[in-house]
């Protein structure tokens, strides 16, 4: 069974204080690792997809990296508007039928950035 | 452009009543997902529809839960004889298959409260 564990559960940063969020996963044959951002009262919003170890993606102050066992979401010089819950998910390997495409999510990291 | 639309946005019901939650996916998206998010928890997979294939129902927690997708578009999630533990936000997402990006677009969710 696919498992995704995110740490820390919550992270408080001062504006400008860089840090990283962790996503550890166990899956038989990773087809993709996804990062989403979720604001209160809204659905998750897509950030990045990573497919293979060593891959990196960047968007503004965010940078996602991937190894064979975990992914990191690095936040450089965060601003208060970066405050949100960050969710990590892995895609189930294709097993025929309809199991292709299902995403398994972690519990999320609640990030709070204080001005 | 139009995103994923869910209704109702909020539903309060009494224990034992049946409820229906509706999802209008993005036009042309052939894949549709239902997830459940309990307070402070990550997303729990419920069911996945892909085109005309049999749905992946492996995440439905009990036989009180069912879902259908009519005409490959609108989907309805039905919960019969609701229980207090069914209280959660029910999120719907759709995806354009064949795009290669495998990106889910989520709706804002339907918040269900069972008294």
PDB file of C-alpha atoms in Angstrom:
ATOM      1  CA  UNK A   1       0.000   0.000   0.000  1.00  0.00           C
ATOM      2  CA  UNK A   2       1.278   3.456  -0.914  1.00  0.00           C
ATOM      3  CA  UNK A   3       2.236   5.604   2.070  1.00  0.00           C
ATOM      4  CA  UNK A   4       3.074   9.285   2.281  1.00  0.00           C
ATOM      5  CA  UNK A   5       4.351  10.959   5.455  1.00  0.00           C
ATOM      6  CA  UNK A   6       4.889  14.690   5.721  1.00  0.00           C
ATOM      7  CA  UNK A   7       6.909  16.560   8.323  1.00  0.00           C
ATOM      8  CA  UNK A   8       6.718  18.731  10.241  1.00  0.00           C
ATOM      9  CA  UNK A   9       2.958  18.833  10.867  1.00  0.00           C
ATOM     10  CA  UNK A  10       3.202  22.585  11.391  1.00  0.00           C
ATOM     11  CA  UNK A  11       5.942  25.135  10.747  1.00  0.00           C
ATOM     12  CA  UNK A  12       6.094  28.747  11.868  1.00  0.00           C
ATOM     13  CA  UNK A  13       8.579  31.035  10.144  1.00  0.00           C
ATOM     14  CA  UNK A  14       9.441  34.692  10.239  1.00  0.00           C
ATOM     15  CA  UNK A  15       9.230  36.537   6.957  1.00  0.00           C
ATOM     16  CA  UNK A  16      12.502  35.957   5.105  1.00  0.00           C
ATOM     17  CA  UNK A  17      13.423  32.857   7.123  1.00  0.00           C
ATOM     18  CA  UNK A  18      14.078  30.037   4.637  1.00  0.00           C
ATOM     19  CA  UNK A  19      13.208  26.438   5.459  1.00  0.00           C
ATOM     20  CA  UNK A  20      12.173  23.072   3.978  1.00  0.00           C
ATOM     21  CA  UNK A  21       9.197  20.746   4.180  1.00  0.00           C
ATOM     22  CA  UNK A  22       9.674  16.995   3.913  1.00  0.00           C
ATOM     23  CA  UNK A  23       7.619  14.316   2.187  1.00  0.00           C
ATOM     24  CA  UNK A  24       8.676  10.693   2.670  1.00  0.00           C
ATOM     25  CA  UNK A  25       6.988   8.075   0.539  1.00  0.00           C
ATOM     26  CA  UNK A  26       6.718   4.351   0.042  1.00  0.00           C
ATOM     27  CA  UNK A  27       5.349   3.249  -3.301  1.00  0.00           C
ATOM     28  CA  UNK A  28       6.061   0.390  -5.632  1.00  0.00           C
ATOM     29  CA  UNK A  29       7.201   2.123  -8.779  1.00  0.00           C
ATOM     30  CA  UNK A  30       6.700   5.880  -8.467  1.00  0.00           C
ATOM     31  CA  UNK A  31       4.817   7.333 -11.419  1.00  0.00           C
ATOM     32  CA  UNK A  32       4.822  10.866 -10.093  1.00  0.00           C
ATOM     33  CA  UNK A  33       5.120  12.935  -6.924  1.00  0.00           C
ATOM     34  CA  UNK A  34       2.918  15.999  -6.615  1.00  0.00           C
ATOM     35  CA  UNK A  35       2.933  19.093  -4.437  1.00  0.00           C
ATOM     36  CA  UNK A  36      -0.248  21.042  -3.817  1.00  0.00           C
ATOM     37  CA  UNK A  37      -1.019  24.174  -1.827  1.00  0.00           C
ATOM     38  CA  UNK A  38      -4.312  24.489   0.063  1.00  0.00           C
ATOM     39  CA  UNK A  39      -5.682  27.731   1.477  1.00  0.00           C
ATOM     40  CA  UNK A  40      -8.404  27.658   4.164  1.00  0.00           C
ATOM     41  CA  UNK A  41     -11.856  26.964   2.721  1.00  0.00           C
ATOM     42  CA  UNK A  42     -10.487  26.121  -0.709  1.00  0.00           C
ATOM     43  CA  UNK A  43      -9.514  23.030  -2.649  1.00  0.00           C
ATOM     44  CA  UNK A  44      -5.854  22.135  -3.188  1.00  0.00           C
ATOM     45  CA  UNK A  45      -4.043  24.008  -5.934  1.00  0.00           C
ATOM     46  CA  UNK A  46      -1.385  22.288  -8.039  1.00  0.00           C
ATOM     47  CA  UNK A  47       2.233  23.406  -7.630  1.00  0.00           C
ATOM     48  CA  UNK A  48       4.646  20.811  -9.045  1.00  0.00           C
ATOM     49  CA  UNK A  49       5.024  17.321 -10.471  1.00  0.00           C
ATOM     50  CA  UNK A  50       8.297  15.399 -10.141  1.00  0.00           C
ATOM     51  CA  UNK A  51       8.845  12.111 -11.931  1.00  0.00           C
ATOM     52  CA  UNK A  52      12.365  10.887 -11.261  1.00  0.00           C
ATOM     53  CA  UNK A  53      15.089  11.106  -8.635  1.00  0.00           C
ATOM     54  CA  UNK A  54      17.281  14.150  -9.092  1.00  0.00           C
ATOM     55  CA  UNK A  55      14.564  16.192 -10.725  1.00  0.00           C
ATOM     56  CA  UNK A  56      13.956  19.755  -9.485  1.00  0.00           C
ATOM     57  CA  UNK A  57      11.200  22.263 -10.208  1.00  0.00           C
ATOM     58  CA  UNK A  58      11.017  25.938  -9.188  1.00  0.00           C
ATOM     59  CA  UNK A  59       8.267  28.508  -8.952  1.00  0.00           C
ATOM     60  CA  UNK A  60       8.886  31.898  -7.385  1.00  0.00           C
ATOM     61  CA  UNK A  61      10.110  31.244  -3.816  1.00  0.00           C
ATOM     62  CA  UNK A  62       9.404  27.506  -3.967  1.00  0.00           C
ATOM     63  CA  UNK A  63      11.690  24.737  -5.139  1.00  0.00           C
ATOM     64  CA  UNK A  64      10.780  21.046  -5.110  1.00  0.00           C
ATOM     65  CA  UNK A  65      13.356  18.254  -5.211  1.00  0.00           C
ATOM     66  CA  UNK A  66      13.038  14.479  -5.383  1.00  0.00           C
ATOM     67  CA  UNK A  67      15.095  11.490  -4.263  1.00  0.00           C
ATOM     68  CA  UNK A  68      14.192   7.804  -4.331  1.00  0.00           C
ATOM     69  CA  UNK A  69      12.648   7.995  -0.870  1.00  0.00           C
ATOM     70  CA  UNK A  70      11.587  11.578  -0.254  1.00  0.00           C
ATOM     71  CA  UNK A  71      10.843  14.983  -1.636  1.00  0.00           C
ATOM     72  CA  UNK A  72      11.604  18.396  -0.211  1.00  0.00           C
ATOM     73  CA  UNK A  73       9.798  21.648  -0.744  1.00  0.00           C
ATOM     74  CA  UNK A  74      12.282  24.436  -0.117  1.00  0.00           C
ATOM     75  CA  UNK A  75      10.900  27.871   0.667  1.00  0.00           C
ATOM     76  CA  UNK A  76      13.349  30.739   0.188  1.00  0.00           C
ATOM     77  CA  UNK A  77      12.726  34.078   1.897  1.00  0.00           C
ATOM     78  CA  UNK A  78       9.038  33.334   2.515  1.00  0.00           C
ATOM     79  CA  UNK A  79       6.366  36.009   2.703  1.00  0.00           C
ATOM     80  CA  UNK A  80       3.138  35.991   4.734  1.00  0.00           C
ATOM     81  CA  UNK A  81       1.178  35.148   1.580  1.00  0.00           C
ATOM     82  CA  UNK A  82       3.020  31.814   1.445  1.00  0.00           C
ATOM     83  CA  UNK A  83       1.090  30.758   4.538  1.00  0.00           C
ATOM     84  CA  UNK A  84      -1.002  27.694   3.628  1.00  0.00           C
ATOM     85  CA  UNK A  85      -1.166  23.933   4.008  1.00  0.00           C
ATOM     86  CA  UNK A  86       1.227  22.155   1.665  1.00  0.00           C
ATOM     87  CA  UNK A  87       0.211  18.679   0.541  1.00  0.00           C
ATOM     88  CA  UNK A  88       2.344  15.993  -1.029  1.00  0.00           C
ATOM     89  CA  UNK A  89       0.899  13.101  -3.056  1.00  0.00           C
ATOM     90  CA  UNK A  90       2.171  10.081  -4.984  1.00  0.00           C
ATOM     91  CA  UNK A  91       0.589   8.474  -7.989  1.00  0.00           C
ATOM     92  CA  UNK A  92      -0.204   4.773  -7.925  1.00  0.00           C
ATOM     93  CA  UNK A  93       1.646   2.681 -10.480  1.00  0.00           C
ATOM     94  CA  UNK A  94      -0.331   1.514 -13.458  1.00  0.00           C
ATOM     95  CA  UNK A  95      -1.826  -1.867 -12.713  1.00  0.00           C
ATOM     96  CA  UNK A  96      -4.322  -2.049 -15.500  1.00  0.00           C
ATOM     97  CA  UNK A  97      -7.992  -1.363 -15.130  1.00  0.00           C
ATOM     98  CA  UNK A  98      -8.828   1.819 -13.291  1.00  0.00           C
ATOM     99  CA  UNK A  99      -6.070   2.009 -10.675  1.00  0.00           C
ATOM    100  CA  UNK A 100      -4.009   4.295 -12.882  1.00  0.00           C
ATOM    101  CA  UNK A 101      -4.228   7.914 -11.832  1.00  0.00           C
ATOM    102  CA  UNK A 102      -5.195   7.543  -8.177  1.00  0.00           C
ATOM    103  CA  UNK A 103      -3.206   9.899  -5.919  1.00  0.00           C
ATOM    104  CA  UNK A 104      -2.350   9.084  -2.310  1.00  0.00           C
ATOM    105  CA  UNK A 105      -1.937  12.211  -0.182  1.00  0.00           C
ATOM    106  CA  UNK A 106       0.037  12.911   2.961  1.00  0.00           C
ATOM    107  CA  UNK A 107      -1.427  14.706   5.975  1.00  0.00           C
ATOM    108  CA  UNK A 108       0.056  18.039   4.961  1.00  0.00           C
ATOM    109  CA  UNK A 109       2.275  20.663   6.590  1.00  0.00           C
ATOM    110  CA  UNK A 110       0.625  23.827   7.879  1.00  0.00           C
ATOM    111  CA  UNK A 111       2.982  26.710   7.142  1.00  0.00           C
ATOM    112  CA  UNK A 112       2.571  30.046   8.880  1.00  0.00           C
ATOM    113  CA  UNK A 113       4.808  32.961   7.912  1.00  0.00           C
ATOM    114  CA  UNK A 114       4.776  35.910  10.304  1.00  0.00           C
ATOM    115  CA  UNK A 115       5.569  39.429   9.073  1.00  0.00           C
TER     116      UNK A 115
ATOM    117  CA  UNK B   1     -12.396  30.017 -17.289  1.00  0.00           C
ATOM    118  CA  UNK B   2     -14.805  27.700 -15.481  1.00  0.00           C
ATOM    119  CA  UNK B   3     -13.281  25.458 -12.860  1.00  0.00           C
ATOM    120  CA  UNK B   4     -14.647  22.476 -10.965  1.00  0.00           C
ATOM    121  CA  UNK B   5     -17.968  23.382  -9.395  1.00  0.00           C
ATOM    122  CA  UNK B   6     -19.359  21.667  -6.290  1.00  0.00           C
ATOM    123  CA  UNK B   7     -22.713  22.011  -4.590  1.00  0.00           C
ATOM    124  CA  UNK B   8     -23.860  22.544  -1.989  1.00  0.00           C
ATOM    125  CA  UNK B   9     -20.923  24.360  -0.451  1.00  0.00           C
ATOM    126  CA  UNK B  10     -22.311  23.613   3.003  1.00  0.00           C
ATOM    127  CA  UNK B  11     -24.751  20.955   4.141  1.00  0.00           C
ATOM    128  CA  UNK B  12     -26.004  20.329   7.657  1.00  0.00           C
ATOM    129  CA  UNK B  13     -28.047  17.196   8.143  1.00  0.00           C
ATOM    130  CA  UNK B  14     -29.362  14.998  10.895  1.00  0.00           C
ATOM    131  CA  UNK B  15     -27.952  11.593  11.652  1.00  0.00           C
ATOM    132  CA  UNK B  16     -29.694   8.931   9.605  1.00  0.00           C
ATOM    133  CA  UNK B  17     -30.652  11.180   6.695  1.00  0.00           C
ATOM    134  CA  UNK B  18     -29.399  10.693   3.132  1.00  0.00           C
ATOM    135  CA  UNK B  19     -27.368  13.392   1.379  1.00  0.00           C
ATOM    136  CA  UNK B  20     -26.310  14.017  -2.216  1.00  0.00           C
ATOM    137  CA  UNK B  21     -23.264  16.044  -3.182  1.00  0.00           C
ATOM    138  CA  UNK B  22     -22.795  17.233  -6.738  1.00  0.00           C
ATOM    139  CA  UNK B  23     -19.676  17.829  -8.820  1.00  0.00           C
ATOM    140  CA  UNK B  24     -19.502  19.597 -12.175  1.00  0.00           C
ATOM    141  CA  UNK B  25     -16.036  18.924 -13.640  1.00  0.00           C
ATOM    142  CA  UNK B  26     -14.169  21.039 -16.145  1.00  0.00           C
ATOM    143  CA  UNK B  27     -15.630  20.531 -19.605  1.00  0.00           C
ATOM    144  CA  UNK B  28     -13.691  17.916 -21.534  1.00  0.00           C
ATOM    145  CA  UNK B  29     -11.995  16.385 -18.490  1.00  0.00           C
ATOM    146  CA  UNK B  30     -12.514  12.645 -18.684  1.00  0.00           C
ATOM    147  CA  UNK B  31     -11.197  11.711 -15.232  1.00  0.00           C
ATOM    148  CA  UNK B  32     -13.081  12.610 -12.047  1.00  0.00           C
ATOM    149  CA  UNK B  33     -12.131  11.957  -8.426  1.00  0.00           C
ATOM    150  CA  UNK B  34     -13.828  12.230  -5.040  1.00  0.00           C
ATOM    151  CA  UNK B  35     -11.741  12.745  -1.918  1.00  0.00           C
ATOM    152  CA  UNK B  36     -12.713  13.328   1.705  1.00  0.00           C
ATOM    153  CA  UNK B  37     -10.875  15.640   4.089  1.00  0.00           C
ATOM    154  CA  UNK B  38     -11.639  15.465   7.775  1.00  0.00           C
ATOM    155  CA  UNK B  39     -10.689  18.310  10.130  1.00  0.00           C
ATOM    156  CA  UNK B  40      -6.913  18.656  10.227  1.00  0.00           C
ATOM    157  CA  UNK B  41      -6.406  15.569   8.077  1.00  0.00           C
ATOM    158  CA  UNK B  42      -5.052  14.892   4.639  1.00  0.00           C
ATOM    159  CA  UNK B  43      -7.113  13.847   1.660  1.00  0.00           C
ATOM    160  CA  UNK B  44      -8.675  10.387   1.739  1.00  0.00           C
ATOM    161  CA  UNK B  45      -9.372   8.836  -1.674  1.00  0.00           C
ATOM    162  CA  UNK B  46     -12.957   7.698  -2.203  1.00  0.00           C
ATOM    163  CA  UNK B  47     -13.629   6.927  -5.862  1.00  0.00           C
ATOM    164  CA  UNK B  48     -12.223   7.553  -9.358  1.00  0.00           C
ATOM    165  CA  UNK B  49     -14.003   7.643 -12.704  1.00  0.00           C
ATOM    166  CA  UNK B  50     -12.112   7.407 -15.991  1.00  0.00           C
ATOM    167  CA  UNK B  51     -14.137   7.725 -19.164  1.00  0.00           C
ATOM    168  CA  UNK B  52     -16.377   4.721 -19.729  1.00  0.00           C
ATOM    169  CA  UNK B  53     -14.264   2.354 -17.621  1.00  0.00           C
ATOM    170  CA  UNK B  54     -15.584   0.784 -14.448  1.00  0.00           C
ATOM    171  CA  UNK B  55     -14.884   3.200 -11.565  1.00  0.00           C
ATOM    172  CA  UNK B  56     -12.247   2.505  -8.925  1.00  0.00           C
ATOM    173  CA  UNK B  57     -14.394   2.292  -5.783  1.00  0.00           C
ATOM    174  CA  UNK B  58     -11.625   0.993  -3.537  1.00  0.00           C
ATOM    175  CA  UNK B  59     -11.699   4.028  -1.232  1.00  0.00           C
ATOM    176  CA  UNK B  60     -15.394   4.056  -0.359  1.00  0.00           C
ATOM    177  CA  UNK B  61     -15.523   3.502   3.439  1.00  0.00           C
ATOM    178  CA  UNK B  62     -18.795   1.553   3.552  1.00  0.00           C
ATOM    179  CA  UNK B  63     -21.754   0.478   1.426  1.00  0.00           C
ATOM    180  CA  UNK B  64     -23.566   3.612   2.615  1.00  0.00           C
ATOM    181  CA  UNK B  65     -21.415   5.528   0.142  1.00  0.00           C
ATOM    182  CA  UNK B  66     -22.016   5.449  -3.591  1.00  0.00           C
ATOM    183  CA  UNK B  67     -21.263   7.641  -6.568  1.00  0.00           C
ATOM    184  CA  UNK B  68     -22.288   7.868 -10.160  1.00  0.00           C
ATOM    185  CA  UNK B  69     -21.215   9.875 -13.141  1.00  0.00           C
ATOM    186  CA  UNK B  70     -23.837  10.523 -15.765  1.00  0.00           C
ATOM    187  CA  UNK B  71     -22.934  11.100 -19.399  1.00  0.00           C
ATOM    188  CA  UNK B  72     -19.264  11.276 -18.542  1.00  0.00           C
ATOM    189  CA  UNK B  73     -19.736  14.670 -16.943  1.00  0.00           C
ATOM    190  CA  UNK B  74     -21.591  15.531 -13.727  1.00  0.00           C
ATOM    191  CA  UNK B  75     -21.030  13.264 -10.737  1.00  0.00           C
ATOM    192  CA  UNK B  76     -23.123  12.735  -7.614  1.00  0.00           C
ATOM    193  CA  UNK B  77     -21.781  11.313  -4.360  1.00  0.00           C
ATOM    194  CA  UNK B  78     -24.558   9.849  -2.207  1.00  0.00           C
ATOM    195  CA  UNK B  79     -24.234   9.054   1.480  1.00  0.00           C
ATOM    196  CA  UNK B  80     -27.095   7.051   2.930  1.00  0.00           C
ATOM    197  CA  UNK B  81     -28.066   6.953   6.606  1.00  0.00           C
ATOM    198  CA  UNK B  82     -25.439   9.538   7.520  1.00  0.00           C
ATOM    199  CA  UNK B  83     -23.390   9.139  10.686  1.00  0.00           C
ATOM    200  CA  UNK B  84     -21.516  11.784  12.676  1.00  0.00           C
ATOM    201  CA  UNK B  85     -18.180  10.368  11.500  1.00  0.00           C
ATOM    202  CA  UNK B  86     -19.206  11.247   7.934  1.00  0.00           C
ATOM    203  CA  UNK B  87     -18.738  14.927   8.807  1.00  0.00           C
ATOM    204  CA  UNK B  88     -15.950  16.226   6.566  1.00  0.00           C
ATOM    205  CA  UNK B  89     -15.224  18.288   3.476  1.00  0.00           C
ATOM    206  CA  UNK B  90     -15.874  16.299   0.314  1.00  0.00           C
ATOM    207  CA  UNK B  91     -13.615  17.396  -2.527  1.00  0.00           C
ATOM    208  CA  UNK B  92     -14.083  16.671  -6.203  1.00  0.00           C
ATOM    209  CA  UNK B  93     -11.328  16.958  -8.788  1.00  0.00           C
ATOM    210  CA  UNK B  94     -11.103  16.454 -12.527  1.00  0.00           C
ATOM    211  CA  UNK B  95      -8.239  15.836 -14.892  1.00  0.00           C
ATOM    212  CA  UNK B  96      -7.636  16.082 -18.601  1.00  0.00           C
ATOM    213  CA  UNK B  97      -6.255  12.695 -19.534  1.00  0.00           C
ATOM    214  CA  UNK B  98      -3.677  12.452 -22.245  1.00  0.00           C
ATOM    215  CA  UNK B  99      -2.192  15.823 -21.366  1.00  0.00           C
ATOM    216  CA  UNK B 100       0.849  14.200 -19.807  1.00  0.00           C
ATOM    217  CA  UNK B 101       0.839  16.502 -16.816  1.00  0.00           C
ATOM    218  CA  UNK B 102      -1.564  14.393 -14.756  1.00  0.00           C
ATOM    219  CA  UNK B 103      -2.699  17.497 -12.886  1.00  0.00           C
ATOM    220  CA  UNK B 104      -5.856  17.368 -10.802  1.00  0.00           C
ATOM    221  CA  UNK B 105      -7.981  20.513 -10.576  1.00  0.00           C
ATOM    222  CA  UNK B 106     -10.005  20.587  -7.372  1.00  0.00           C
ATOM    223  CA  UNK B 107     -13.276  22.229  -6.532  1.00  0.00           C
ATOM    224  CA  UNK B 108     -13.765  24.211  -3.329  1.00  0.00           C
ATOM    225  CA  UNK B 109     -15.481  21.270  -1.663  1.00  0.00           C
ATOM    226  CA  UNK B 110     -18.782  20.519   0.036  1.00  0.00           C
ATOM    227  CA  UNK B 111     -18.635  20.771   3.824  1.00  0.00           C
ATOM    228  CA  UNK B 112     -20.924  18.169   5.395  1.00  0.00           C
ATOM    229  CA  UNK B 113     -21.924  18.389   9.042  1.00  0.00           C
ATOM    230  CA  UNK B 114     -23.932  15.527  10.527  1.00  0.00           C
ATOM    231  CA  UNK B 115     -25.643  16.407  13.807  1.00  0.00           C
TER     232      UNK B 115
END
